[in-house]
């Protein structure tokens, strides 16, 4: 196709077949001001149906035009009312003034084209519009009688007084590049936005990049997205740099996702550097995820470094996961574990064997108050060394020391000689054979074990002294008991009952508790939602598992951070609504209202307590506009919900 005619506010193309897409070469204030017509000559036109296929490209619908027809794209700017209406006492932003003047300028260009100027030529006749074009005199009168011109004439002094406000508005720069192409079921979009905000208490530089490509067919759907947000903020109290990247690829139901978050924060008495990387993949019922967290936090009193790695894989009937954690700590003052500490933990857990969950773990740590520890948790533990051949190649592995089970019995195996550089003493040893070099025992049976101080002859000094008793007596309610005096509950320091209950008459210290005491679930979402139009919009859903212990109830507590950006210089107000899924109905359980300041990006805290429950519950967080929701962009939620028993 080629251009036949070109004016200041219109263009005529000769359609010769093929794609029905046409470029709009002239500027316009609003996409609704552009009209498309078709005709067989330059004198008669008919309106056709069309859609926008890009920022400055339209596509005529199928069946609306045929080959050899002419296609007319024309701008028709309304003139009955100003696009921007000013009220008495209002500040006059330069952008609004320019917008109105641009509207009047476009009207003059359209008047010139419609009255037979050089921009028309060839006897072309523009199609009828919704209202007749005004005469040039009407346009001049419209300019001088408009509210804008009257405000300019009567309020020059007030405009001078508002110079500082206009200057501040000028300093706010928002550069936006938005490219979009859509053909049939294919969409390609690239958006890059730069924003600089200078306020009385802080300066902010913001960069947002979003890429999208989708390809839909009757057999498959492919969608690829990339989002990156970079922010630099400086104020009197802090300097902060923030970066988020989200890569998402999906083919039908199969999805892969990579998320990274980087934060650098410096304050007067504290600095924090943090990196979080998450990889996820899903194919049908199978999914895997990896998350790496690294953080350093330094204050005037202490320094701490933490690094964690989490891996997990799920299928419809099984799962396995691994978590590794490193931590170092140093302080000038004595804390919980002294002035310094370092630890390394490794935990693995998976499905069940015989109804029992399989868990393995390793803990290695040291601190200024308790020294160092090495703790191993596993069904079997072995020390292995290689057995080399004479040529140096590995022939086999030897297991000199193994802890595990044999025939259902817990065992400690030593493959080799046990060498003791000292004396083994015992009150009595019952065995088939006992010598200085060899000791063999078939069975060792014991009903009760007690610890007492013995005299030189091996007799008990005081039967009521502080002692430990371990017994298998079915009539004794305490198989394990530590205390003094008569064996009862009141005299016990520590006791374990046959029903599994435990009693401790003192403080219990447990640096590492390997159990889940509370039900907890993450709340995480990254995207962009505009609460506009008064419609309730769902942001994200999350599910809290039921109480850890059957038959109990817990109270859900939501702790989350809502990242909100305001792209305008004025405030925007919206409500947050938290709902619980009851059967197939969403029931509102909490509401709140947030007022987002103009031109600001803030993490609002969502913190509230919900009603107790004894089952798994699904919730969702929604937003709805209260006032000027179009100014607000909700870009992320990060937090958790925990069930407190």
XYZ file of C-alpha atoms in Angstrom:
645
model
C 0.000 0.000 0.000
C 1.089 3.575 -0.537
C 0.061 7.059 0.513
C -2.165 8.812 -2.010
C -2.749 12.058 -0.121
C -1.330 13.525 3.056
C -2.595 16.512 5.062
C -1.866 18.097 8.395
C -4.568 16.002 10.058
C -5.272 13.146 7.645
C -3.694 10.587 5.312
C -5.129 8.543 2.399
C -3.766 5.061 1.549
C -4.322 2.939 -1.573
C -5.108 -0.598 -0.302
C -3.747 -3.261 -2.675
C -4.377 -6.328 -0.512
C -2.434 -8.085 2.252
C -2.341 -6.995 5.912
C -4.997 -4.413 6.742
C -2.683 -2.332 8.946
C -2.153 1.397 8.437
C 0.198 3.846 10.177
C -1.181 7.031 11.790
C 1.447 9.674 10.813
C -0.134 12.696 12.533
C -0.226 13.466 16.296
C -3.408 13.292 18.365
C -4.489 14.009 21.941
C -6.560 10.870 22.373
C -7.012 7.648 20.414
C -10.735 8.380 20.348
C -10.066 11.395 18.094
C -8.882 9.174 15.206
C -11.421 7.897 12.649
C -11.063 5.458 9.738
C -13.063 5.554 6.492
C -12.974 3.702 3.166
C -14.138 4.624 -0.333
C -13.696 3.950 -4.010
C -12.712 7.538 -4.854
C -11.718 10.801 -3.178
C -15.279 12.129 -2.962
C -17.348 9.532 -1.101
C -16.473 7.750 2.130
C -18.003 5.250 4.535
C -16.991 4.550 8.129
C -15.404 1.119 8.749
C -14.751 -0.960 11.881
C -11.155 -1.136 13.114
C -8.948 -1.631 16.194
C -5.636 -0.278 17.449
C -2.810 -2.737 16.751
C 0.018 -0.574 18.132
C 0.904 2.812 19.561
C 0.482 4.515 16.161
C -0.987 1.729 14.017
C -4.585 0.669 13.288
C -5.959 -2.537 11.773
C -9.203 -2.611 9.756
C -11.347 -5.629 10.592
C -11.752 -8.423 8.065
C -14.497 -7.842 5.474
C -14.561 -4.054 5.928
C -12.407 -3.165 2.882
C -11.516 -4.762 -0.455
C -8.555 -4.430 -2.771
C -8.161 -1.174 -4.811
C -10.210 0.798 -2.262
C -8.901 3.967 -0.622
C -8.513 4.126 3.180
C -8.713 7.484 4.982
C -7.272 8.058 8.491
C -8.331 11.446 9.885
C -8.062 13.257 13.192
C -11.210 15.071 14.390
C -10.504 16.916 17.628
C -13.651 17.967 19.575
C -14.018 21.715 20.036
C -17.294 22.130 21.961
C -15.532 21.656 25.323
C -11.941 22.071 26.436
C -10.134 18.825 27.232
C -8.958 20.403 30.535
C -11.309 22.631 32.561
C -9.801 25.071 35.065
C -11.542 26.268 38.162
C -11.070 29.511 40.070
C -8.278 29.243 42.620
C -6.623 26.276 40.922
C -2.878 26.024 40.357
C -2.044 26.039 36.630
C 0.349 23.185 35.823
C 2.296 23.742 32.639
C 1.235 20.346 31.318
C -2.478 21.264 31.468
C -1.906 24.626 29.771
C 0.101 22.960 27.019
C -2.604 20.328 26.603
C -5.354 22.901 25.993
C -3.205 24.984 23.653
C -2.321 21.821 21.731
C -6.054 21.081 21.397
C -6.693 24.518 19.886
C -3.666 24.104 17.617
C -4.977 20.785 16.288
C -8.372 22.408 15.648
C -6.709 25.105 13.526
C -4.854 22.469 11.483
C -8.064 20.527 10.916
C -9.866 23.745 9.931
C -7.110 24.417 7.404
C -7.397 20.903 5.919
C -11.191 21.081 5.785
C -11.320 24.503 4.086
C -9.275 23.439 1.043
C -5.752 24.415 2.076
C -2.634 22.970 0.535
C -2.840 20.086 2.964
C -5.949 18.778 1.124
C -5.673 19.408 -2.596
C -6.990 17.207 -5.353
C -10.605 17.949 -4.522
C -10.671 15.492 -1.623
C -13.782 15.708 0.555
C -13.373 14.855 4.245
C -16.157 12.684 5.695
C -18.784 14.212 7.975
C -17.831 14.432 11.652
C -19.905 14.292 14.822
C -20.166 18.121 14.744
C -19.492 20.659 11.987
C -16.011 22.162 11.756
C -15.970 25.698 13.193
C -14.991 28.699 11.141
C -11.587 30.251 11.799
C -13.297 33.205 13.490
C -15.094 30.841 15.834
C -11.784 29.274 16.793
C -10.249 32.671 17.578
C -13.273 33.598 19.697
C -13.068 30.206 21.405
C -9.451 30.849 22.348
C -10.059 34.323 23.823
C -13.319 33.376 25.529
C -11.986 30.140 27.021
C -11.451 29.705 30.757
C -7.771 29.152 30.097
C -7.304 32.538 28.379
C -9.338 34.325 31.052
C -7.225 32.725 33.772
C -4.063 33.777 31.951
C -5.297 37.394 31.628
C -6.699 37.827 35.152
C -4.263 35.740 37.210
C -0.800 36.673 35.988
C 0.263 37.622 39.522
C -0.942 34.323 40.953
C 0.904 32.460 38.211
C 4.105 34.262 39.237
C 3.499 33.267 42.851
C 3.116 29.667 41.722
C 6.432 29.688 39.872
C 8.046 27.498 42.524
C 5.268 24.942 42.162
C 5.623 24.940 38.387
C 9.385 24.535 38.742
C 8.936 21.537 41.008
C 6.509 20.033 38.512
C 9.070 20.593 35.766
C 11.674 18.686 37.757
C 9.423 15.643 37.748
C 10.361 13.800 34.590
C 8.646 10.689 33.358
C 10.028 9.239 30.122
C 7.991 6.363 28.714
C 8.718 4.177 25.716
C 5.839 1.833 24.896
C 5.976 -0.373 21.802
C 3.244 -2.888 21.098
C 2.365 -5.078 18.146
C -0.614 -7.421 17.912
C -1.476 -9.600 14.947
C -4.254 -12.165 15.238
C -3.319 -14.201 18.353
C 0.238 -12.906 18.594
C 1.310 -10.083 20.893
C 4.684 -8.400 21.289
C 5.175 -5.593 23.767
C 8.154 -3.632 25.102
C 7.877 -0.855 27.675
C 10.688 1.141 29.267
C 9.982 3.849 31.787
C 12.322 6.319 33.513
C 11.143 8.558 36.331
C 12.980 11.138 38.425
C 11.272 12.552 41.512
C 12.644 15.381 43.629
C 10.799 16.112 46.854
C 11.481 18.125 49.953
C 12.598 15.085 51.958
C 13.971 12.685 49.332
C 15.128 12.142 45.754
C 14.063 9.054 43.826
C 15.168 7.660 40.476
C 13.039 4.845 39.068
C 13.472 2.606 36.037
C 10.920 -0.001 34.948
C 11.363 -2.337 31.999
C 8.706 -4.798 30.842
C 8.914 -7.179 27.874
C 6.216 -9.576 26.697
C 5.833 -11.958 23.786
C 2.897 -14.324 23.328
C 1.992 -16.779 20.597
C -1.412 -18.468 20.721
C -2.656 -21.185 18.401
C -5.459 -23.708 18.534
C -2.964 -26.324 19.774
C -0.803 -24.347 22.218
C -0.252 -21.118 24.117
C 3.203 -19.644 24.674
C 3.884 -16.604 26.839
C 7.218 -15.037 27.815
C 7.558 -12.056 30.153
C 10.419 -10.058 31.636
C 9.992 -7.371 34.296
C 12.798 -5.361 35.875
C 12.445 -2.588 38.448
C 15.404 -0.460 39.555
C 15.103 2.215 42.210
C 17.611 4.576 43.800
C 16.520 6.665 46.784
C 18.398 9.217 48.862
C 17.121 11.239 51.812
C 18.404 12.864 54.971
C 18.166 9.550 56.849
C 19.096 6.850 54.335
C 20.381 5.817 50.926
C 18.776 2.775 49.295
C 19.150 0.920 46.022
C 16.610 -1.733 45.068
C 16.400 -4.087 42.089
C 13.834 -6.743 41.201
C 13.909 -8.996 38.150
C 11.184 -11.444 37.178
C 11.595 -13.834 34.227
C 8.559 -15.959 33.371
C 8.122 -18.441 30.540
C 5.015 -20.567 30.072
C 3.981 -23.065 27.411
C 0.429 -24.283 27.966
C 0.482 -25.343 31.661
C 4.264 -25.763 31.889
C 5.997 -22.780 33.491
C 9.505 -21.654 34.444
C 10.246 -18.632 36.608
C 13.393 -16.857 37.804
C 13.151 -14.043 40.367
C 15.984 -11.980 41.820
C 15.846 -9.233 44.421
C 18.797 -7.052 45.408
C 18.754 -4.458 48.193
C 21.513 -2.146 49.421
C 20.603 0.090 52.370
C 22.780 2.507 54.317
C 21.674 4.538 57.336
C 23.433 6.476 60.044
C 23.910 3.470 62.334
C 23.107 0.504 60.091
C 23.844 -1.016 56.691
C 22.104 -3.975 55.039
C 22.956 -5.780 51.821
C 20.664 -8.568 50.674
C 20.307 -10.817 47.660
C 17.457 -13.283 47.051
C 17.290 -15.539 43.996
C 14.418 -17.949 43.376
C 14.063 -20.482 40.545
C 10.821 -22.395 39.975
C 9.590 -24.861 37.384
C 6.334 -26.773 36.906
C 5.312 -29.506 34.477
C 1.946 -31.076 35.266
C 1.984 -32.311 38.878
C 5.790 -32.097 39.076
C 7.546 -28.981 40.348
C 10.920 -27.920 41.730
C 12.269 -24.745 43.302
C 15.620 -23.352 44.437
C 16.081 -20.268 46.599
C 19.361 -18.623 47.602
C 19.425 -15.900 50.247
C 22.501 -13.884 51.221
C 22.404 -11.056 53.745
C 24.850 -8.950 55.712
C 23.628 -6.656 58.467
C 25.994 -4.375 60.351
C 25.242 -1.883 63.118
C 27.369 0.085 65.527
C 27.081 -2.785 68.032
C 27.278 -5.977 65.961
C 27.914 -7.598 62.581
C 26.021 -10.556 61.132
C 26.145 -12.540 57.889
C 23.574 -15.137 56.782
C 23.424 -17.345 53.694
C 20.763 -19.983 53.003
C 20.032 -22.374 50.165
C 16.716 -24.213 49.814
C 15.885 -26.913 47.266
C 12.614 -28.767 46.932
C 10.982 -31.102 44.424
C 7.371 -32.287 44.401
C 5.352 -34.775 42.406
C 1.788 -35.916 42.796
C 2.750 -38.600 45.342
C 6.190 -37.718 46.719
C 8.530 -34.901 47.650
C 12.072 -34.182 48.825
C 13.673 -30.994 50.089
C 17.006 -29.718 51.370
C 17.875 -26.602 53.363
C 21.388 -25.342 54.108
C 22.195 -22.362 56.326
C 25.407 -20.497 57.189
C 25.582 -17.795 59.865
C 28.320 -15.751 61.558
C 27.904 -13.179 64.314
C 30.246 -10.835 66.176
C 29.464 -8.157 68.761
C 31.217 -5.878 71.237
C 28.731 -6.920 73.926
C 27.630 -10.339 75.120
C 24.448 -11.562 73.436
C 22.431 -14.777 73.719
C 25.418 -16.958 72.802
C 28.236 -14.644 73.822
C 30.192 -12.091 71.831
C 30.633 -14.288 68.761
C 29.128 -17.353 67.135
C 29.201 -19.299 63.897
C 26.955 -22.114 62.730
C 26.292 -24.388 59.800
C 23.159 -26.530 59.505
C 21.978 -28.943 56.846
C 18.522 -30.496 56.854
C 17.009 -32.981 54.411
C 13.562 -34.505 54.511
C 11.418 -36.432 52.084
C 8.563 -38.875 51.933
C 7.699 -41.663 54.354
C 8.899 -45.224 54.814
C 6.459 -47.432 56.661
C 4.401 -44.385 57.574
C 7.375 -42.600 59.152
C 8.882 -39.429 57.625
C 12.542 -39.695 56.621
C 14.760 -36.885 57.956
C 18.512 -36.306 57.974
C 20.465 -33.387 59.362
C 23.830 -32.023 60.343
C 24.586 -29.200 62.744
C 27.987 -27.643 63.329
C 28.409 -24.608 65.546
C 30.454 -22.709 68.056
C 29.869 -19.751 70.348
C 31.559 -17.849 73.133
C 29.379 -19.303 75.887
C 29.155 -22.998 75.021
C 32.149 -23.918 72.899
C 31.583 -26.037 69.803
C 29.160 -28.822 68.822
C 28.713 -31.315 66.011
C 25.288 -32.955 65.795
C 24.314 -35.620 63.261
C 20.748 -36.849 62.696
C 20.231 -39.834 60.363
C 18.893 -43.371 60.209
C 22.480 -44.524 59.568
C 25.820 -42.820 60.119
C 29.155 -44.091 58.801
C 32.771 -42.985 58.566
C 34.144 -44.091 55.218
C 37.670 -44.272 53.857
C 38.769 -45.547 50.449
C 40.709 -48.728 49.862
C 43.295 -48.105 47.144
C 44.995 -50.709 44.996
C 48.733 -50.822 44.546
C 48.380 -48.699 41.414
C 46.526 -45.968 43.229
C 43.090 -46.646 41.726
C 40.074 -46.890 44.013
C 39.222 -50.532 44.651
C 36.441 -50.272 47.258
C 35.191 -48.329 50.262
C 35.619 -49.393 53.878
C 33.193 -48.575 56.667
C 35.199 -48.655 59.926
C 32.384 -47.132 61.996
C 28.657 -47.384 61.238
C 25.595 -46.372 63.274
C 22.232 -47.666 62.063
C 19.862 -50.606 62.276
C 20.311 -54.300 61.592
C 17.205 -56.472 61.533
C 15.200 -53.632 63.035
C 17.657 -53.243 65.921
C 19.709 -50.091 66.450
C 23.398 -50.913 66.148
C 26.854 -49.378 66.323
C 29.233 -51.296 64.106
C 33.039 -51.199 64.242
C 34.792 -52.847 61.333
C 38.186 -53.427 62.932
C 39.808 -53.444 66.328
C 38.635 -51.181 69.179
C 41.718 -49.755 70.851
C 41.306 -48.178 74.317
C 44.309 -46.453 75.828
C 43.148 -46.814 79.418
C 41.167 -49.011 81.793
C 37.602 -50.292 81.475
C 36.034 -50.636 84.932
C 32.661 -52.213 85.787
C 30.850 -53.501 88.879
C 29.890 -56.687 87.051
C 30.213 -57.918 83.516
C 28.266 -60.948 82.404
C 29.655 -62.473 79.257
C 30.548 -65.771 77.686
C 34.156 -64.784 77.183
C 36.061 -61.890 78.734
C 39.742 -61.210 78.388
C 42.090 -58.299 78.137
C 41.980 -58.411 74.361
C 38.497 -59.760 73.466
C 34.973 -59.280 74.896
C 31.915 -61.055 73.463
C 28.301 -60.721 74.703
C 25.185 -62.422 73.394
C 22.477 -60.498 75.300
C 22.490 -57.697 77.836
C 19.237 -57.393 79.817
C 18.383 -54.840 82.457
C 15.219 -53.935 84.317
C 16.297 -50.804 86.206
C 19.327 -48.550 86.007
C 20.196 -46.108 88.810
C 23.161 -43.798 89.394
C 24.596 -43.645 92.939
C 27.863 -42.684 94.585
C 29.694 -45.784 95.770
C 32.152 -46.168 98.583
C 35.495 -47.948 98.337
C 33.772 -51.297 98.720
C 31.234 -50.600 95.963
C 28.299 -49.974 98.314
C 25.691 -47.192 97.831
C 26.449 -44.260 100.095
C 22.968 -42.630 100.137
C 19.922 -44.265 98.436
C 18.005 -40.939 98.557
C 20.705 -38.815 96.947
C 20.327 -36.988 93.634
C 20.265 -39.693 90.961
C 19.093 -40.865 87.549
C 16.721 -43.822 87.251
C 15.862 -45.668 84.046
C 13.450 -48.578 84.352
C 11.256 -50.901 82.344
C 9.023 -51.743 85.323
C 5.419 -51.673 83.962
C 4.155 -50.524 87.368
C 6.486 -47.513 87.453
C 4.815 -44.413 85.877
C 8.226 -42.802 85.120
C 10.521 -44.914 82.898
C 13.035 -42.048 83.046
C 13.382 -40.011 86.250
C 16.001 -37.581 87.656
C 15.699 -36.239 91.196
C 16.358 -36.915 94.875
C 14.467 -38.458 97.776
C 11.388 -40.614 97.253
C 10.664 -41.217 93.573
C 7.547 -39.163 92.820
C 6.444 -36.223 90.656
C 7.215 -33.566 93.284
C 10.841 -34.674 93.820
C 11.630 -34.980 90.093
C 13.835 -32.480 88.268
C 13.248 -34.219 84.930
C 10.790 -37.039 84.262
C 9.283 -38.822 81.267
C 5.967 -40.641 81.543
C 4.865 -43.757 79.708
C 2.315 -41.678 77.766
C 5.105 -39.570 76.237
C 4.680 -36.534 78.506
C 7.783 -34.816 79.855
C 8.311 -32.623 82.906
C 11.201 -30.192 83.443
C 11.560 -28.365 86.755
C 13.683 -25.578 85.263
C 14.506 -23.711 82.057
C 14.704 -25.527 78.730
C 17.386 -24.266 76.329
C 17.230 -25.487 72.736
C 19.354 -23.582 70.195
C 17.949 -25.787 67.418
C 14.441 -27.295 67.597
C 13.867 -29.609 64.645
C 10.111 -29.552 64.464
C 7.312 -27.404 63.108
C 5.559 -25.734 66.014
C 3.284 -23.445 64.029
C 1.615 -23.679 60.627
C 3.013 -21.013 58.301
C 2.688 -20.081 54.621
C 4.343 -17.404 52.473
C 2.547 -14.468 50.857
C 4.449 -13.439 47.731
C 3.332 -11.666 44.587
C 5.005 -9.358 42.059
C 3.120 -7.579 39.301
C 1.223 -4.383 38.593
C -2.412 -3.682 39.470
C -4.247 -0.360 39.151
C -7.313 -0.192 41.504
C -9.398 1.932 39.136
C -13.052 2.022 38.175
C -14.504 0.990 41.531
C -14.117 -2.727 40.725
C -12.789 -5.105 43.369
C -9.571 -6.647 41.980
C -7.878 -9.784 43.296
C -4.137 -9.328 43.923
C -3.037 -12.718 45.269
C -4.164 -15.849 47.097
C -2.508 -17.846 49.835
C -3.360 -20.970 51.828
C -2.584 -21.573 55.514
C -2.357 -25.289 56.434
C -4.376 -26.551 59.363
C -2.952 -26.688 62.911
C 0.217 -28.748 63.293
C -1.361 -30.950 65.931
C -4.641 -32.704 65.146
C -7.623 -31.595 67.207
C -6.159 -28.160 67.975
C -7.182 -24.705 66.791
C -4.909 -21.861 65.827
C -5.412 -18.156 65.144
C -4.144 -16.898 61.745
C -1.983 -13.765 61.860
C -1.151 -11.969 58.591
C 2.126 -10.022 58.382
C 2.865 -8.608 54.930
C 4.336 -5.615 53.145
C 2.340 -4.045 50.286
C 4.568 -2.217 47.757
C 2.620 0.717 46.283
C 3.758 3.324 43.767
C 1.949 6.598 42.974
C 2.608 7.708 39.410
C 0.816 11.038 39.949
C 1.683 14.124 41.944
C -1.580 13.834 43.903
C -2.833 11.346 46.451
C -4.729 8.177 45.611
C -6.901 6.244 48.093
C -7.850 2.580 47.942
C -9.105 -0.161 50.270
C -7.565 -3.554 50.929
C -10.013 -6.427 51.418
C -8.975 -9.810 52.824
C -11.425 -12.642 52.150
C -11.669 -16.302 53.235
C -12.921 -19.031 50.899
C -15.957 -20.692 52.499
C -17.003 -23.491 50.164
C -17.344 -21.646 46.856
C -18.020 -18.214 48.409
C -15.493 -15.548 49.410
C -16.271 -14.043 52.830
C -14.675 -10.740 53.861
C -12.660 -11.098 57.087
C -10.677 -7.838 57.155
C -10.729 -4.435 55.468
C -8.367 -1.474 55.539
C -7.927 1.819 53.741
C -4.629 3.215 52.437
C -3.849 6.764 51.303
C -0.905 6.748 48.879
C 0.984 10.051 48.748
C 1.583 11.672 45.385
C 4.749 10.638 43.545
C 5.779 8.216 46.274
C 6.688 4.562 46.496
C 5.893 3.070 49.920
C 5.768 -0.368 51.495
C 2.527 -0.382 53.511
C 2.321 -2.854 56.373
C -0.614 -5.282 56.391
C -0.854 -6.724 59.893
C -4.012 -8.201 61.368
C -5.375 -11.184 63.301
C -8.144 -13.420 61.933
C -10.644 -15.713 63.630
C -9.425 -19.078 65.038
C -9.791 -22.157 62.854
C -9.076 -25.891 63.033
C -8.625 -26.559 59.310
C -6.753 -25.472 56.203
C -7.971 -22.063 55.027
C -7.546 -20.236 51.705
C -7.511 -16.436 51.673
C -7.131 -13.756 49.059
C -6.170 -10.069 49.170
C -8.157 -7.692 46.957
C -8.055 -3.953 46.334
C -10.772 -1.503 45.319
C -10.654 2.176 44.451
C -11.854 4.752 46.989
C -10.664 7.949 45.322
C -8.350 8.503 42.344
C -7.319 4.890 42.087
C -5.871 5.553 38.643
C -2.882 7.204 40.348
C -1.913 4.086 42.263
C 0.126 1.064 41.119
C 0.304 -1.969 43.410
C 3.520 -3.785 42.461
C 4.198 -6.416 45.068
C 3.225 -8.199 48.266
C 5.738 -10.016 50.443
C 5.134 -11.570 53.854
C 3.617 -14.586 55.550
C 0.602 -15.922 57.444
C 1.187 -17.931 60.607
C -1.218 -19.919 62.740
C -0.553 -19.214 66.427
C -1.535 -22.105 68.694
